[in-house]
Coordinates of C-alpha atoms in Angstrom, one line a residue:
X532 CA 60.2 110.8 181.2
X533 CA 61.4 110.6 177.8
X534 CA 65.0 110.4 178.7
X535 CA 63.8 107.0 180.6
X536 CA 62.2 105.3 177.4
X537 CA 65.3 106.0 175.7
X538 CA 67.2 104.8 178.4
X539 CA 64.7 101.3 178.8
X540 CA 65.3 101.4 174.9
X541 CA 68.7 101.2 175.0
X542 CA 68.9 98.5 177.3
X543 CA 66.0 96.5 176.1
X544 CA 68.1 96.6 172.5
X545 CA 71.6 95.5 174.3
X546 CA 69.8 92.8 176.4
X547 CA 68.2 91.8 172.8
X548 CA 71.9 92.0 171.5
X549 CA 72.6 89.9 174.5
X550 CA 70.7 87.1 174.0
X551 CA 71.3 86.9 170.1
X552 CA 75.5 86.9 171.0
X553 CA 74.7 84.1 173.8
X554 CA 72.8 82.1 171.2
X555 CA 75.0 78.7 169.6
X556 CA 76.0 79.4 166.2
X557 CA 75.4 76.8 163.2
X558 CA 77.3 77.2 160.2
X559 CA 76.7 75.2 157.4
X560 CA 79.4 75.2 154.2
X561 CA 76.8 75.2 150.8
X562 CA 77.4 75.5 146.9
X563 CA 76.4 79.1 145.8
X564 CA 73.6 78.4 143.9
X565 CA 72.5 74.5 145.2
X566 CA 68.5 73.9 146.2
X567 CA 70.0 73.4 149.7
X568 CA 69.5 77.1 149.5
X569 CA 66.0 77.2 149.2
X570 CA 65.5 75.8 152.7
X571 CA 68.5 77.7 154.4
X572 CA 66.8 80.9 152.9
X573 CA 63.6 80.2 154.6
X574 CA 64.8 79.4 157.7
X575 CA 66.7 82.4 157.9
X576 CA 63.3 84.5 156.6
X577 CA 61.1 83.2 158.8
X578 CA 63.4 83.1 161.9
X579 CA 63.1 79.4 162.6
X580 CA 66.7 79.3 163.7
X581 CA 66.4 81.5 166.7
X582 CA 63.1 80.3 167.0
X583 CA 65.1 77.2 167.7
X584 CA 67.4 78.6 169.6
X585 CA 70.4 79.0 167.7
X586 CA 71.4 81.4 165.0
X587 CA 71.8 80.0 161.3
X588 CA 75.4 81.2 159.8
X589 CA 75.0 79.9 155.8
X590 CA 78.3 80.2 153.9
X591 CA 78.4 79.7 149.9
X592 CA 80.9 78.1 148.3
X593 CA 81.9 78.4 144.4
X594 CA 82.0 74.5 143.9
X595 CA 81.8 71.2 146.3
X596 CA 85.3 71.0 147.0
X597 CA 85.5 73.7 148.6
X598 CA 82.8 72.6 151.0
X599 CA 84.7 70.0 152.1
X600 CA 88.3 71.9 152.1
X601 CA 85.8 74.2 154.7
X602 CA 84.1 71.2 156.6
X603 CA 87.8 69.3 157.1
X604 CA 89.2 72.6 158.3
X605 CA 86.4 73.4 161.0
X606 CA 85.2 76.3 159.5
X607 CA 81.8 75.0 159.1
X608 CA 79.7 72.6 161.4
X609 CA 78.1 71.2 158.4
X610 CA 77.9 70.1 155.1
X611 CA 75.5 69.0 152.1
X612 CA 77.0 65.7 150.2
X613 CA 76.5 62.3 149.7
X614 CA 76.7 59.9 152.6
X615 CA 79.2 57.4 151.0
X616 CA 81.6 60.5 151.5
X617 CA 80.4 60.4 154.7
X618 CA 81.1 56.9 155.3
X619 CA 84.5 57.5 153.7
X620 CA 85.1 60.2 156.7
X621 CA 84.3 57.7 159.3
X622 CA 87.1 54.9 157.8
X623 CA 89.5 57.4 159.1
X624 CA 88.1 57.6 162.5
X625 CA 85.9 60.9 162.4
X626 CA 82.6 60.5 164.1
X627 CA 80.1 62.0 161.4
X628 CA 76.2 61.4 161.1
X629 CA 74.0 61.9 158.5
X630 CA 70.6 63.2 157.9
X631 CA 68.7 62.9 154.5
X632 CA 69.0 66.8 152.5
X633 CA 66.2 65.3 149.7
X634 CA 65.1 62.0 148.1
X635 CA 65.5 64.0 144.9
X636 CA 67.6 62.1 142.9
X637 CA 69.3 62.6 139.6
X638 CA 67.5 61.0 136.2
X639 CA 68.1 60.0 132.7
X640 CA 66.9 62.2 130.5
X641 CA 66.1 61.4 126.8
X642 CA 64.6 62.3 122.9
X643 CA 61.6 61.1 122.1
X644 CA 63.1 58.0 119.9
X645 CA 64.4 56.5 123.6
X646 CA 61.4 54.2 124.3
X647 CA 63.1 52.1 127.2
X648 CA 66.5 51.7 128.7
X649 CA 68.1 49.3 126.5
X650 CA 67.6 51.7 123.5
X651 CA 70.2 53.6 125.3
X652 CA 73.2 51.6 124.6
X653 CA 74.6 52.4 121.2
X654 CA 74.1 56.0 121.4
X655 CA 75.7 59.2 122.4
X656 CA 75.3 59.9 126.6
X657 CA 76.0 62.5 128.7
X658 CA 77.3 62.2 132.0
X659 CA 76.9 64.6 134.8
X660 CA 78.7 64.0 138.5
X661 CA 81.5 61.8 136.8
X662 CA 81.8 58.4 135.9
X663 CA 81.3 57.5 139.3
X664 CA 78.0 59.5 139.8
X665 CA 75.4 56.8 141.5
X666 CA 72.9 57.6 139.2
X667 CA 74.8 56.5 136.4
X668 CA 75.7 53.7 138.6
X669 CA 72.3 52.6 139.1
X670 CA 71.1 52.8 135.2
X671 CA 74.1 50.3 133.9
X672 CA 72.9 48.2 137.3
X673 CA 69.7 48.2 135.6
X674 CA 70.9 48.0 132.2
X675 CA 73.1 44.8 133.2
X676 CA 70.0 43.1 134.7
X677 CA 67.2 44.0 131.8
X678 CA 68.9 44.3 128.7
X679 CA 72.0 42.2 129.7
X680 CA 74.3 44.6 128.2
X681 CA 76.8 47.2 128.8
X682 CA 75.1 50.5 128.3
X683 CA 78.6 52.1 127.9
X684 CA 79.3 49.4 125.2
X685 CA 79.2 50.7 121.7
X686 CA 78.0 54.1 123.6
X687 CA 79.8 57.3 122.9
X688 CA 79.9 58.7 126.3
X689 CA 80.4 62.4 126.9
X690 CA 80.8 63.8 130.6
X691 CA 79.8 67.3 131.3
X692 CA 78.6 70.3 133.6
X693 CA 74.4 70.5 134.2
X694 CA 74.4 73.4 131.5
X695 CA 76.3 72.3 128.3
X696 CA 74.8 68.6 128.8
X697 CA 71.1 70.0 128.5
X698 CA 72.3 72.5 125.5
X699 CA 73.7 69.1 123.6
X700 CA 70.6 67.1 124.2
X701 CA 68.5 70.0 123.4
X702 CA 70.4 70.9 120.4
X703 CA 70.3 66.7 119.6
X704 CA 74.1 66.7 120.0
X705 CA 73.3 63.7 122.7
X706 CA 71.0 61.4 123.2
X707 CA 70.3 60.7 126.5
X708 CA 71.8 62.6 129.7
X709 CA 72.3 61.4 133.1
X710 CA 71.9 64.6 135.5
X711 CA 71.1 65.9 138.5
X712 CA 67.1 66.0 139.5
X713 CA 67.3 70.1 139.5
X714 CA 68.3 69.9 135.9
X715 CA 66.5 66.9 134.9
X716 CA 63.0 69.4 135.8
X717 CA 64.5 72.1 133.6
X718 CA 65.5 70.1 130.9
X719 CA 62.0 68.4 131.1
X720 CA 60.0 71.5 130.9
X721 CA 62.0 72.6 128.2
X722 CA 60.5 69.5 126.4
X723 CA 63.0 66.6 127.1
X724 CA 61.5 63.3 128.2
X725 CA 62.2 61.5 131.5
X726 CA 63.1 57.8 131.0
X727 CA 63.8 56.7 134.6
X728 CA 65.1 58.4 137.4
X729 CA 67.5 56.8 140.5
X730 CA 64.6 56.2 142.9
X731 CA 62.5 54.1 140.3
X732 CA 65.8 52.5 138.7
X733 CA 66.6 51.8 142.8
X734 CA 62.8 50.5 143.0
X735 CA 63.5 48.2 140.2
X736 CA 66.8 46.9 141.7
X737 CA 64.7 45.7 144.9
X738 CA 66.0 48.3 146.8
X739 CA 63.2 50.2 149.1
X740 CA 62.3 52.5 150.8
X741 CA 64.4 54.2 148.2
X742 CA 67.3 56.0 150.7
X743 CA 68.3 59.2 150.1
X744 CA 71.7 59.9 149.3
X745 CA 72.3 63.5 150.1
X746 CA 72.2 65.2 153.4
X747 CA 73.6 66.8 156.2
X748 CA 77.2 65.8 157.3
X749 CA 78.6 66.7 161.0
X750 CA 81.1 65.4 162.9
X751 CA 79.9 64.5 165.9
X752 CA 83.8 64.8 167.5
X753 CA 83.4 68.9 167.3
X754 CA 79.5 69.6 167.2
X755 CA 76.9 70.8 169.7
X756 CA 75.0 67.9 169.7
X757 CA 71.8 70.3 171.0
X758 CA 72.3 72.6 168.6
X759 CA 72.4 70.8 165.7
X760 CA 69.0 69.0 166.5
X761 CA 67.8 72.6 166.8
X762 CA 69.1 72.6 163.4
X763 CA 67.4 69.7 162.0
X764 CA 64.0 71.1 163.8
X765 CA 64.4 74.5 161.8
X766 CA 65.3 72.5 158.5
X767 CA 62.2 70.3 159.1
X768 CA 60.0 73.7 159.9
X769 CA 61.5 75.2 156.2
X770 CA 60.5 72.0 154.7
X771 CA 57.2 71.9 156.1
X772 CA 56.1 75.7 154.7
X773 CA 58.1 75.0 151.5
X774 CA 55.7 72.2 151.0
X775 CA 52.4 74.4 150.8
X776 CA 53.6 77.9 151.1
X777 CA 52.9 79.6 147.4
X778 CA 54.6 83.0 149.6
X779 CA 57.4 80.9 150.5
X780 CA 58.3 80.4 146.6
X781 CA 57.5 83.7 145.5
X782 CA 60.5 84.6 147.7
X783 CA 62.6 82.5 146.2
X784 CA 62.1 83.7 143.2
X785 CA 65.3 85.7 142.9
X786 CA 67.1 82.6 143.1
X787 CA 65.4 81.0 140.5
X788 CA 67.2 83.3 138.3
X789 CA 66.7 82.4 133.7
X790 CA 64.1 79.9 134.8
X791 CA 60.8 80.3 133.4
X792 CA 57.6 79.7 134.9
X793 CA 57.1 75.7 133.4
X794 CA 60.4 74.9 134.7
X795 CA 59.9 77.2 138.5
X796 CA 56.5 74.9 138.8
X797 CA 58.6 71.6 137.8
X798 CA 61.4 72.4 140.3
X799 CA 58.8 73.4 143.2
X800 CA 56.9 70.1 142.2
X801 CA 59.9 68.1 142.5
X802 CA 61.8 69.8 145.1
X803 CA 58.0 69.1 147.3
X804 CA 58.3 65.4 146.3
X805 CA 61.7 65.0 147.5
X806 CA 61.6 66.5 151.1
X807 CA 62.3 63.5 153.0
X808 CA 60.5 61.9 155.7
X809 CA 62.1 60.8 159.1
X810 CA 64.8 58.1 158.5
X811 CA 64.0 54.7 159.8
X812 CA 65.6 51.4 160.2
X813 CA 64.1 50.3 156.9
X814 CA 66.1 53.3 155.7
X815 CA 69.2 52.2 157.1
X816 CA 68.6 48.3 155.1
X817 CA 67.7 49.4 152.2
X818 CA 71.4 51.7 152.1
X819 CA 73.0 48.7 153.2
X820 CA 71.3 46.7 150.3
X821 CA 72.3 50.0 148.0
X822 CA 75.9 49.9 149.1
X823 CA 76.2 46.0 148.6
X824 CA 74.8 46.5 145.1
X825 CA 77.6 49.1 144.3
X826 CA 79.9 47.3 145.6
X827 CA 79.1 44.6 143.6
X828 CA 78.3 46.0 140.4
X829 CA 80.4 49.3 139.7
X830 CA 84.0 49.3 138.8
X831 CA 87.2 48.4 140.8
X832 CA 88.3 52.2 141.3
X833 CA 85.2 52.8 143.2
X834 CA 85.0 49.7 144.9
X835 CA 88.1 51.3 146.7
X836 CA 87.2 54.2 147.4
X837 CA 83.5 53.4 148.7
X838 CA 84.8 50.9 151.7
X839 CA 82.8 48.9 154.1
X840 CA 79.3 50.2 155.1
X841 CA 78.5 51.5 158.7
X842 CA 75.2 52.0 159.8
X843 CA 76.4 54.1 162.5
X844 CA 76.6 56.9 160.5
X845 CA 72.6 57.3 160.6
X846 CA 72.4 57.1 163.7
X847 CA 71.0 60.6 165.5
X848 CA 72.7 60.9 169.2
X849 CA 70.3 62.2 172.1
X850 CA 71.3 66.6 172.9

């Protein structure tokens, strides 16, 4: 008798195996130590992926280049960036769709002398993401409209990694810094003062629903087109328990590593506000309307490179 559990054992445990090797792999190329891990961790804790029906593969990456050196080789199915890189992708024929990551979005952080936006021009600014960075983008957008001025004009303008940008305006080396929302919570728990943010500077342009930027990028030339809905199901499921769960961000505590408890409940605050809701139409407009505006407003170099817009790319096919 025994030697027939342990034989029903055995192949209960291969048939399990089994099933696990017959289920579709996703792999998705992420930065190290991005929020995108947050939800990937939670999917993969709670099993949603082969809940779903396909098994969650999550590969880290030291910096966002090499997410895209891993995308463009096929060694991922997906990717996290911005969906103007996306539309860049599909200009050279590659048939990628996008899903919104988070309607996080970066903001302009300040001292307590910075009353409005205009006060910014003149002083010394911090730039994270490059002088093409949206966010910074949309504040001289805003800038041009309200104060009719150039807020780089006059401005000494400094441009940085998240870290050393918070230490200088901490350490009142800087004025104001443009960063990304992630740091923006941690630099305002640590006492800095939010002055606008890219949704309400977008909000202000006449630009709404505010569209997320960042999301998930798949070609849809070399995807399972089932599998990555299971996918988006799973992410949505990860969302959903993020949103309420105080378990779920106890056990991501370990990636929360130096952060104190202000900033952990500033981050979980934000991170809540940000998970997007299902993209619509309107959605699709209001990019359109975002794109036009950059277009029209941001300098020649990334006038080239951000091309015609192509509301295909939100488009979700049917599995």
């Amino acid at each position: 008798m025994r030697k027939l559990l342990i034989c029903f054992a055995i192949a209960l445990a291969m048939g399990a195996g089994a099933v696990k090797a017959a289920m579709p792999e996703v792999r998705i190329a992420v930065l190290k130590f991005g929020t995108v891990n947050w939800v990937m961790d939670t999917i993969k804790r709670q099993g949603y992926d082969t809940a779903a029906g396909y098994r969650l593969v999550v590969r880290g990456y030291a910096g966002k280049a090499a997410t895209t050196i891993a995308f463009e080789a096929g060694e991922v199915d997906l990717l996290v960036s911005d969906w103007f890189w996306g539309r860049r992708q599909r200009g050279k024929g590659r048939d990628l769709r996008f899903q919104p990551y988070s309607n996080a979005l970066g903001a302009l952080m300040v001292t307590p002398e910075i009353t409005d936006l205009c006060a910014v021009r003149g002083r010394r600014i911090g730039i994270v993401g490059g002088k093409f960075d949206k966010s910074w983008l949309l504040y001289q957008a805003l800038a041009r409209r309200d104060c009719g001025a150039e807020l780089a004009a006059g401005s000494e303008v400094l441009f940085g990694a998240p870290p050393l940008m918070a230490r200088q305006l901490r350490d009142g080396q800087l004025d104001a810094v443009s960063t990304f929302w992630h740091w923006s919570a941690r630099m305002q728990a640590a006492g800095a003062r939010r002055l606008v943010d890219a949704v309400g500077a977008m909000a202000k342009l006449d630009i709404a629903p505010a569209p997320a930027m960042i999301g998930y990028l798949w070609d849809r030339g070399r995807s399972d087109d089932a599998a990555i809905t299971r996918f988006l199901v799973s992410v949505r499921n990860g969302q959903a328990l993020l949103a309420d769960d105080d378990d779920a961000w106890r056990a991501l505590k370990p990636r929360m590593k130096g952060v104190d408890a202000a900033a952990r409940a500033l981050l979980r605050r934000h991170y809540v506000a940000g998970v997007p809701r299902p993209w619509t139409p309107a959605d699709t407009a209001a990019a359109g309307r975002l794109h036009a505006l950059l277009i029209d407003q941001a300098p020649a170099a990334f006038k080239a490179q951000i091309g015609r817009f192509d509301p295909r790319l939100f488009t979700i096919p049917r599995p």
